[in-house]
mmCIF file of C-alpha atoms in Angstrom:
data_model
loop_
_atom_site.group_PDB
_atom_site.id
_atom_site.type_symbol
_atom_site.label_atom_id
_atom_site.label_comp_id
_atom_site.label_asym_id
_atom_site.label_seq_id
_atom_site.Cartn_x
_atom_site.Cartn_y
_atom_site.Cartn_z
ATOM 1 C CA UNK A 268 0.000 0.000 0.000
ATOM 2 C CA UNK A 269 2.980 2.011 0.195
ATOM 3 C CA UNK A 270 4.453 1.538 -3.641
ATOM 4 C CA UNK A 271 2.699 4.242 -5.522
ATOM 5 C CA UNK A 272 3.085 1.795 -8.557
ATOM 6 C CA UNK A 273 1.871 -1.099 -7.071
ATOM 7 C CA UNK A 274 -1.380 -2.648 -8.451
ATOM 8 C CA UNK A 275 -3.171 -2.415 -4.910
ATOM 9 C CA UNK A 276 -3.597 1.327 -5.972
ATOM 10 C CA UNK A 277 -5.551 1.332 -8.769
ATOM 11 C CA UNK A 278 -8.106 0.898 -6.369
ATOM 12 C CA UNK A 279 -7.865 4.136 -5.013
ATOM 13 C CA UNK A 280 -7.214 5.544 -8.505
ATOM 14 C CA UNK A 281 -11.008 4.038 -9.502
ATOM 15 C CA UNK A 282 -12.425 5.219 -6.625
ATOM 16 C CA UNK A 283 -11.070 8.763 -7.556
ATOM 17 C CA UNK A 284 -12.344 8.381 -10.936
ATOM 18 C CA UNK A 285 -15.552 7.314 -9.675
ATOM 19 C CA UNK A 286 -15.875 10.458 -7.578
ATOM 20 C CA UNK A 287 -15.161 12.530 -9.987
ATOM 21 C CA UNK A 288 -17.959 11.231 -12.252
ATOM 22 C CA UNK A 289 -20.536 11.497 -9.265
ATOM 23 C CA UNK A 290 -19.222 14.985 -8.233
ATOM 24 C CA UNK A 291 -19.771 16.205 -11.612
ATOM 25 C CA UNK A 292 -23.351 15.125 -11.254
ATOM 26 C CA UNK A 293 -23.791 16.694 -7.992
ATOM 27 C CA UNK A 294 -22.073 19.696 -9.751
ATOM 28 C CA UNK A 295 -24.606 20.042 -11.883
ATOM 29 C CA UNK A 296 -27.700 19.566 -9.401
ATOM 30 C CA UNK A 297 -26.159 22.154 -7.203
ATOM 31 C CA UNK A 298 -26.171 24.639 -10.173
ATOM 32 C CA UNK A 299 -29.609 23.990 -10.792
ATOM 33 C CA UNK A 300 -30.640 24.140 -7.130
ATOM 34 C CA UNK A 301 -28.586 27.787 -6.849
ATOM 35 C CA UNK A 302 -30.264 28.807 -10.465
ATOM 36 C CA UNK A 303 -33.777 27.719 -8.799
ATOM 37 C CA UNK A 304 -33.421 30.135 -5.856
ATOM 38 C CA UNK A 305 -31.806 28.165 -2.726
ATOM 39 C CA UNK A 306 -29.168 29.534 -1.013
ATOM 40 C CA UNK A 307 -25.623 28.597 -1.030
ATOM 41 C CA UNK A 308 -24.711 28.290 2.820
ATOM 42 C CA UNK A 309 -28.198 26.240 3.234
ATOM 43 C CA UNK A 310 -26.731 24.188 0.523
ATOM 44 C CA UNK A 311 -23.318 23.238 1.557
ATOM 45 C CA UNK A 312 -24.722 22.727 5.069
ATOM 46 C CA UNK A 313 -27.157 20.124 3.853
ATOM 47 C CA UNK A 314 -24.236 18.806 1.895
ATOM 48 C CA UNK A 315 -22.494 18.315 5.151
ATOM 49 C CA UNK A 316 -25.487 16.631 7.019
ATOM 50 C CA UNK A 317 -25.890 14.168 4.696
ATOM 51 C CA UNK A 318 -21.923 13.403 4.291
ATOM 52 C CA UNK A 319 -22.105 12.796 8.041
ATOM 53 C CA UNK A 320 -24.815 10.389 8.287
ATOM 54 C CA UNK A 321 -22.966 8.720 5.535
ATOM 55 C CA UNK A 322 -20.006 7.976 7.757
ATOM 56 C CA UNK A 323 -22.525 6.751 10.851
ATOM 57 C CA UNK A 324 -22.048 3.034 9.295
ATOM 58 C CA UNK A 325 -17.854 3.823 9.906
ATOM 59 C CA UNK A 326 -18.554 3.018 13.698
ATOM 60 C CA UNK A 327 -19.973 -0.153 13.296
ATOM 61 C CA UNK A 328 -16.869 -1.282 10.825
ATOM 62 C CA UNK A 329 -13.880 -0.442 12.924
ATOM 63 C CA UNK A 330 -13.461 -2.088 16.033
ATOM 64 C CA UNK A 331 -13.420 -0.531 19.409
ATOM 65 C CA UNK A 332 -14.344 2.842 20.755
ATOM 66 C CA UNK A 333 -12.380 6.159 19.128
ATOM 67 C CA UNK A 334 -10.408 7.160 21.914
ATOM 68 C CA UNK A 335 -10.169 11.341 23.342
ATOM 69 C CA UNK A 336 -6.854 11.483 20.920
ATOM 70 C CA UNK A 337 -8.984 10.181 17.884
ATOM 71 C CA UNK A 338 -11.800 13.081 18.213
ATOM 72 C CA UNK A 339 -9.615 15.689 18.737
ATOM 73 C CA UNK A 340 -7.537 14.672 15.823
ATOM 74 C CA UNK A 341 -10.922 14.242 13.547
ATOM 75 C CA UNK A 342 -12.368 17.538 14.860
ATOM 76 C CA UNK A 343 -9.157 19.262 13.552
ATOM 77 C CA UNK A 344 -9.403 17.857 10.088
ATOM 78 C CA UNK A 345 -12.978 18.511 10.204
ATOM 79 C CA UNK A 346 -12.584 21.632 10.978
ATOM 80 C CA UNK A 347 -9.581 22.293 8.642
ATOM 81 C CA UNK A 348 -12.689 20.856 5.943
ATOM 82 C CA UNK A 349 -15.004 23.112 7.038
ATOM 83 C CA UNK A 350 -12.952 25.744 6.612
ATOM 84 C CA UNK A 351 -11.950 25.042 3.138
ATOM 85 C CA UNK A 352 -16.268 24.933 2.240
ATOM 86 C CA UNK A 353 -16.180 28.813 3.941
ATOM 87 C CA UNK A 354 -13.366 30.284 1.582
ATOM 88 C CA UNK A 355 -14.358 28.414 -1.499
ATOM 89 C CA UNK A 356 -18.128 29.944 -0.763
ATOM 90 C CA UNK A 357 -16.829 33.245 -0.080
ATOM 91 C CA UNK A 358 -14.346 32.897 -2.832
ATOM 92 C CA UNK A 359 -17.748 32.226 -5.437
ATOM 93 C CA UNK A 360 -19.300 35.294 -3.764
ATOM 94 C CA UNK A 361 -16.565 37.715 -4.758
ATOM 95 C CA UNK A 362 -15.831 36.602 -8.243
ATOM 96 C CA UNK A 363 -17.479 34.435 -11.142
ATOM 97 C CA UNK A 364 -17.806 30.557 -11.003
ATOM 98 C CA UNK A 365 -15.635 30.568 -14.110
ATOM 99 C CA UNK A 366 -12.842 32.659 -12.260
ATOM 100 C CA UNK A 367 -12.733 31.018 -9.234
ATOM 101 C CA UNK A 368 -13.279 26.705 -10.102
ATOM 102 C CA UNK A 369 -10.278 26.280 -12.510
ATOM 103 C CA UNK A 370 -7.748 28.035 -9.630
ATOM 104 C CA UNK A 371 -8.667 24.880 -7.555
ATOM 105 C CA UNK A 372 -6.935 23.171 -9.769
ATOM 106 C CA UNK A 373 -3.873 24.000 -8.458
ATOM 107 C CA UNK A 374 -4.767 21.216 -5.298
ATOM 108 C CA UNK A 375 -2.776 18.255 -6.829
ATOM 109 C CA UNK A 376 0.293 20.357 -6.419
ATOM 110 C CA UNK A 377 -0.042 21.705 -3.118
ATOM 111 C CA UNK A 378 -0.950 18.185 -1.813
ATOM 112 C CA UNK A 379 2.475 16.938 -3.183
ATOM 113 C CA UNK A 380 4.378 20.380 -1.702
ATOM 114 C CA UNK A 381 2.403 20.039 1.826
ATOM 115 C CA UNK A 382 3.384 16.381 1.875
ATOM 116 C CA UNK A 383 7.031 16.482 1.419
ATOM 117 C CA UNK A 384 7.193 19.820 3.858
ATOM 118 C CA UNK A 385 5.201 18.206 6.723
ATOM 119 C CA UNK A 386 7.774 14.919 5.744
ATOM 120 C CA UNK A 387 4.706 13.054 5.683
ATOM 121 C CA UNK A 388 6.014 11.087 2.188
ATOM 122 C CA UNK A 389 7.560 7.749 3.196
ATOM 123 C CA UNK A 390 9.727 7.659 -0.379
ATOM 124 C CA UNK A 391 10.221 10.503 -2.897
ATOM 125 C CA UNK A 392 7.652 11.422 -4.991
ATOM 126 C CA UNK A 393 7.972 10.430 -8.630
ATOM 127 C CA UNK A 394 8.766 12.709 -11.465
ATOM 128 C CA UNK A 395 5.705 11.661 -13.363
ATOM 129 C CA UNK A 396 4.101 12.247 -10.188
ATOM 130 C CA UNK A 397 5.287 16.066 -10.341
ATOM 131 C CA UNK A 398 4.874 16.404 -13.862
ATOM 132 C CA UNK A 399 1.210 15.151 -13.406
ATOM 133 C CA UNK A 400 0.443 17.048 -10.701
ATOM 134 C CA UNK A 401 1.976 20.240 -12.538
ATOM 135 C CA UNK A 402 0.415 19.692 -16.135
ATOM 136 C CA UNK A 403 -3.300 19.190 -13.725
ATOM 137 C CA UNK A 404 -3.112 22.355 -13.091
ATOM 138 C CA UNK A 405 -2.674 23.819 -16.558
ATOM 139 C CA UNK A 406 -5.210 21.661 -17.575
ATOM 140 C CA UNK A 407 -7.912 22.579 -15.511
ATOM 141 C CA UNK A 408 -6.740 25.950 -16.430
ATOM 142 C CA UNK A 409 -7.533 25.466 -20.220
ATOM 143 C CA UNK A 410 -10.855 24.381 -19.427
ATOM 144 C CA UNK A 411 -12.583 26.511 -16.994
ATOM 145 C CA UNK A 412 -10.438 29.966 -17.404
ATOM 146 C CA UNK A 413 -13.340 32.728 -18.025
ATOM 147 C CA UNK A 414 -13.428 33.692 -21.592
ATOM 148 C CA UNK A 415 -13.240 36.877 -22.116
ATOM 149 C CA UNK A 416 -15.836 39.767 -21.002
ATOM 150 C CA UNK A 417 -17.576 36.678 -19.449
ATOM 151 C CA UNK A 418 -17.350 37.921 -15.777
ATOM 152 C CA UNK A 419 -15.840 40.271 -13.617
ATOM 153 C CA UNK A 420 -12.120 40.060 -12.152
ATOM 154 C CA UNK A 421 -11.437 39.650 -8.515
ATOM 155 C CA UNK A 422 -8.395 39.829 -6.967
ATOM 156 C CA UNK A 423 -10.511 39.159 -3.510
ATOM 157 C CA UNK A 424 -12.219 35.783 -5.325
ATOM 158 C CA UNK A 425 -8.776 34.831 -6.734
ATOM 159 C CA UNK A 426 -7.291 35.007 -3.296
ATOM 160 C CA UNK A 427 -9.995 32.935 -1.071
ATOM 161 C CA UNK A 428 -9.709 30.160 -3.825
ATOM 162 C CA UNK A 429 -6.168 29.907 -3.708
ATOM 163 C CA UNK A 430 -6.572 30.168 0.213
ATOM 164 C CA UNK A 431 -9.402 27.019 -0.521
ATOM 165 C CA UNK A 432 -7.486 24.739 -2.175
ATOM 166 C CA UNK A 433 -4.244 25.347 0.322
ATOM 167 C CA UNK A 434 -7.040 24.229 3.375
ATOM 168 C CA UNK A 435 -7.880 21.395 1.110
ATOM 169 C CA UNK A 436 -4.436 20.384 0.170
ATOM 170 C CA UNK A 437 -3.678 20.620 3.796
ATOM 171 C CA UNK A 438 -6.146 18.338 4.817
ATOM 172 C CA UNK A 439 -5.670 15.735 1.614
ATOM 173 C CA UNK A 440 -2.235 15.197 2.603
ATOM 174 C CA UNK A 441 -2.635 15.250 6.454
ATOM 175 C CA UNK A 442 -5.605 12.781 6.700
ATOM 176 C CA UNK A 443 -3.276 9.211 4.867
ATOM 177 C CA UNK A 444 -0.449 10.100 7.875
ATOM 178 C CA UNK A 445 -2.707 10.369 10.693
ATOM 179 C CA UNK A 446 -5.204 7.633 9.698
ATOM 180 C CA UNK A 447 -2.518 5.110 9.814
ATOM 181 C CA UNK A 448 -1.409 5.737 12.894
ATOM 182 C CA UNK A 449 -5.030 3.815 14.118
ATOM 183 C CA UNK A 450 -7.707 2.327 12.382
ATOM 184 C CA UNK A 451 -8.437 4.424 9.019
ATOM 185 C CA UNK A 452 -12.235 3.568 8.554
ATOM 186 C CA UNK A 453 -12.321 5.020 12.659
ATOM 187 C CA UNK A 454 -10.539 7.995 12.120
ATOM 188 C CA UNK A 455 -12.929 8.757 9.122
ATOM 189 C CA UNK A 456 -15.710 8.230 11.422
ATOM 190 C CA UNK A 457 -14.096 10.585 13.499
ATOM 191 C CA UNK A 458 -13.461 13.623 10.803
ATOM 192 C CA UNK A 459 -17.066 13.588 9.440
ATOM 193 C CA UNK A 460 -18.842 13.095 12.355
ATOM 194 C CA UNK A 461 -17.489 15.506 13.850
ATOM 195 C CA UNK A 462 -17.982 17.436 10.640
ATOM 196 C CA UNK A 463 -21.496 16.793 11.519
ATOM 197 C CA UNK A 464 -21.215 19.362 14.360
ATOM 198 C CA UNK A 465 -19.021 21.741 13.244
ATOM 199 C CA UNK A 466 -21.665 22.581 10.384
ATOM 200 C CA UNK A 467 -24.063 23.543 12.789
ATOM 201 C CA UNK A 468 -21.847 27.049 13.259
ATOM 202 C CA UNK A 469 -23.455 27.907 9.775
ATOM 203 C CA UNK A 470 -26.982 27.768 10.770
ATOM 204 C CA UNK A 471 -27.427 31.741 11.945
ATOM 205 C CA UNK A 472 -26.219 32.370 7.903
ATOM 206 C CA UNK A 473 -28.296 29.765 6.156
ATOM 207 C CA UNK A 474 -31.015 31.313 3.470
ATOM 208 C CA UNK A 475 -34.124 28.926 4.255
ATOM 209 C CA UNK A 476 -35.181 26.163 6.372
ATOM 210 C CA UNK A 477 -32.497 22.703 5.933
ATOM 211 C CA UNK A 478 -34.620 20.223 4.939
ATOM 212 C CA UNK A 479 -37.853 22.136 3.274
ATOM 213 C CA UNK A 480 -38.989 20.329 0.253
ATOM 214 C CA UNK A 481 -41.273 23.714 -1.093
ATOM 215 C CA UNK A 482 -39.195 24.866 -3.635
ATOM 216 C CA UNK A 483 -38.474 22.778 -6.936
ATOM 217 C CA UNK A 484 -34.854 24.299 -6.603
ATOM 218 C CA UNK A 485 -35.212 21.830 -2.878
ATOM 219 C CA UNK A 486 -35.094 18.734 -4.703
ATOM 220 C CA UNK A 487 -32.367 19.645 -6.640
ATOM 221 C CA UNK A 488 -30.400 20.916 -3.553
ATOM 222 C CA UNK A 489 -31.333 17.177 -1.898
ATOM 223 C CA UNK A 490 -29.506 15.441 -4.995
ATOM 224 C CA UNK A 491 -26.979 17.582 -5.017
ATOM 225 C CA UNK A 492 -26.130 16.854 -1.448
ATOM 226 C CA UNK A 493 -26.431 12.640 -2.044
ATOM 227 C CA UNK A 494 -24.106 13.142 -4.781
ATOM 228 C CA UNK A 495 -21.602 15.300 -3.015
ATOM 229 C CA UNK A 496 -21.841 12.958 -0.294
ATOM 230 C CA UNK A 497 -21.488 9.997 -1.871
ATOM 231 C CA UNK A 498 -17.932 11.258 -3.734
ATOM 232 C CA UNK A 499 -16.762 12.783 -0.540
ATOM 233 C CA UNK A 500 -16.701 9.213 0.903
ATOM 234 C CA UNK A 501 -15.134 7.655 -2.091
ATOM 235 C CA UNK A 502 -12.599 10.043 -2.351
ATOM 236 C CA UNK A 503 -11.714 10.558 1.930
ATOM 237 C CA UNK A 504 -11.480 6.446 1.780
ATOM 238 C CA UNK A 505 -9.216 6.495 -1.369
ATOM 239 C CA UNK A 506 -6.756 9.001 0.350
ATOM 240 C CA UNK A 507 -7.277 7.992 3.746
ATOM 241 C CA UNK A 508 -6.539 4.065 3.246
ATOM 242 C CA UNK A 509 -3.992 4.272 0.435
ATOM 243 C CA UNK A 510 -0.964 6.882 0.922
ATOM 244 C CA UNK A 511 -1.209 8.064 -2.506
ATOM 245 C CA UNK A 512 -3.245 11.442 -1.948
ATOM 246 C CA UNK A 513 -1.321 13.066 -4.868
ATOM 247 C CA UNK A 514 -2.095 10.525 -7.231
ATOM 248 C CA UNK A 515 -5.823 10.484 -6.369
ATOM 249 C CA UNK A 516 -6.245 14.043 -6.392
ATOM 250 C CA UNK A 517 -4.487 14.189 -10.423
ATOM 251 C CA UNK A 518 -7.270 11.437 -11.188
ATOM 252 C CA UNK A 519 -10.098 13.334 -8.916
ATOM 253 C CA UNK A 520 -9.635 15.775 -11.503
ATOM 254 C CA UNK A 521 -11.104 14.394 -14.116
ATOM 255 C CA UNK A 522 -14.417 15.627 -12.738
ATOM 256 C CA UNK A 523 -13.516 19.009 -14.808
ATOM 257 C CA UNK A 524 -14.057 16.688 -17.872
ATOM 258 C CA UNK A 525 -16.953 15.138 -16.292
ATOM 259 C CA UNK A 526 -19.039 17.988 -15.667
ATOM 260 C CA UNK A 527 -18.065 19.945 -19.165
ATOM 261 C CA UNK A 528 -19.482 16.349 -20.793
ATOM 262 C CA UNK A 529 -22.645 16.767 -18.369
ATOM 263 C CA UNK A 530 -23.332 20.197 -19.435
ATOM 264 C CA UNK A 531 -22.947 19.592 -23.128
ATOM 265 C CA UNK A 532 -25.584 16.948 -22.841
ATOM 266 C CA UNK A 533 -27.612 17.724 -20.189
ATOM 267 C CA UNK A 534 -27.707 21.846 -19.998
ATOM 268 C CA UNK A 535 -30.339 22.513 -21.906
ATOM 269 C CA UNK A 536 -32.668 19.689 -21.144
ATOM 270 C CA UNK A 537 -32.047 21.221 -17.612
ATOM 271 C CA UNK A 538 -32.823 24.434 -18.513
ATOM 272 C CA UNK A 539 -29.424 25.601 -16.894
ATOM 273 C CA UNK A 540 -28.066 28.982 -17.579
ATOM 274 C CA UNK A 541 -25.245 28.537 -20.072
ATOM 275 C CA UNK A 542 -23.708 31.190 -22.207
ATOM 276 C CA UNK A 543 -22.319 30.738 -25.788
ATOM 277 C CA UNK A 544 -18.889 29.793 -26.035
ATOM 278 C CA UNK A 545 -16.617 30.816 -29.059
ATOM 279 C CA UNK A 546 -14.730 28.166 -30.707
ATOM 280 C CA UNK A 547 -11.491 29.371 -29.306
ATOM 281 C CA UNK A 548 -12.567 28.684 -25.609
ATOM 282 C CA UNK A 549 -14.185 25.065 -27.189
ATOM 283 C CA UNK A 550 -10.664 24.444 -28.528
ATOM 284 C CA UNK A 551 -9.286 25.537 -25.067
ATOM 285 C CA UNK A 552 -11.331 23.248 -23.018
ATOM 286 C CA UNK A 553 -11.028 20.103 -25.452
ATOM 287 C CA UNK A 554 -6.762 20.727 -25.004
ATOM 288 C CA UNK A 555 -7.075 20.653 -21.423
ATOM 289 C CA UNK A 556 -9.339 17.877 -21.004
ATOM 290 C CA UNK A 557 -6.406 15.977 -23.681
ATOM 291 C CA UNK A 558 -4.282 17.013 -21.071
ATOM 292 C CA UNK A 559 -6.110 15.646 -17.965
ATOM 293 C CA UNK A 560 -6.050 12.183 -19.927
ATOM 294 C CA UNK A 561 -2.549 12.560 -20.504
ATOM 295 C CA UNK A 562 -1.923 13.280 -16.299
ATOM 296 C CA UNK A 563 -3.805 10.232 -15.649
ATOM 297 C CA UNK A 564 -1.789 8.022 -17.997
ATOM 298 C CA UNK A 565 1.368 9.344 -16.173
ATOM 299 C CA UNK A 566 0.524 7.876 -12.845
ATOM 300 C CA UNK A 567 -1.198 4.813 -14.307
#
């Protein structure tokens, strides 16, 4: 479980890629539920409900009780999770979607960076690793960069997303070293439930009641939460149980393909809110998601 080569990971790597698939769907249902009415902060906090109860069945897999160390430990990631959710929210309030999404991409480095600085890496990381990791970034770039007069600039929105994906980064590469030193499927248990709680910090801000069912943009919100939920488990047990979070995260990001796929066939039987794009930002997106499939060949 330690050779990032070894054939035991392409578990993870599926996983990843089966996360990313689901997130894109969830993606999508979340864009409908925002373009419907519902807020954002009710949103992500439903999200968060439903990723907890998720984890309940955790408790009943790992054996024995988490111990005082254990919760504190998960209640730090969690927190470091929740944290992330706050500045990617407020990073989507200050600038454009568009703007804000393809900075993220820059995750599957700062994983590999935080990992080697908090000497968390058991053996050096790979140069296709790096390379993969690196040429991520530019791909996600390619396809989600706002063409141009498409939205405002933000120095404020570019700044909370970069701050986002650092809290994510941070928590991608700290959750493999710390699960490992107990029972992984516990210490999962541990982050998300107390997750659980944490969320409930949010409520004062949310937009309308959690679990109303009113509003047609509420059944979209629900989906969008199952979905998120369902990938966030996939993806914390890929990095959690196999120390390959860089790896994952460079496969993870093949949702960016996922969801431009999605939209192209499912945007306007949706009815969602998509402007024209010129053929120079087609050609853009179709290089970078060439490029994603190229990153994922690299750590094959």
């Amino acid at each position: 479980m330690n050779d990032p080569s070894g054939y035991e990971n392409w578990t993870a790597y599926l996983m990843a890629l089966l996360a990313g698939l689901i997130y894109a769907g969830g993606a999508i249902a979340g864009k409908k539920a925002l373009e419907l009415g519902r807020g954002q902060v009710r949103t992500v906090i439903l999200s968060n409900l439903i990723l907890s109860v998720c984890f309940i069945p955790h408790f009943f897999l790992s054996p024995g009780w988490p111990t005082l160390k254990e919760w504190i430990t998960g209640s730090g990631l969690g927190a470091i999770f929740l944290l992330a959710q706050a500045l990617l929210f407020r990073a989507l309030r200050a600038g454009d979607a568009s703007m804000v999404s393809p900075l993220m991409g820059i995750k599957s480095i700062l994983v590999a960076f935080f990992i080697v600085i908090l000497g968390f890496s058991h053996q050096p990381l790979s140069t296709d690793t790096w390379i993969a990791a690196g040429l991520t970034a530019v791909a996600v770039g390619l396809i989600g960069w706002p063409a141009k007069n498409s939205g405002r600039a933000s120095a404020k929105g570019i700044l909370l997303a970069l701050a986002s994906a650092a809290a994510f980064s941070l928590l991608d590469s700290m959750v493999p070293h710390f699960s490992h030193q107990t029972d992984p499927v516990r210490m999962l248990f541990c982050i998300f439930g107390s997750l659980g709680f944490l969320t409930l910090i949010l409520l004062p801000w949310k937009e309308e009641p959690i679990f109303s069912r009113g509003n047609p943009g509420d059944n979209w919100a629900w989906r969008s939460g199952l979905l998120i939920a369902v990938q966030a488990v996939l993806m914390s047990t890929a990095i959690a149980c196999y120390r390959v979070p860089t790896e994952v995260n460079v496969v993870y990001s093949s949702r960016g393909l996922w969801t431009l796929l999605f939209v192209a066939w499912l945007g306007s039987r949706l009815g969602l809110t998509e402007g024209s794009l010129t053929p120079w930002v087609k050609a853009r997106r179709l290089a970078g998601c060439i490029l994603l499939g190229i990153c994922i060949l690299l750590i094959a």
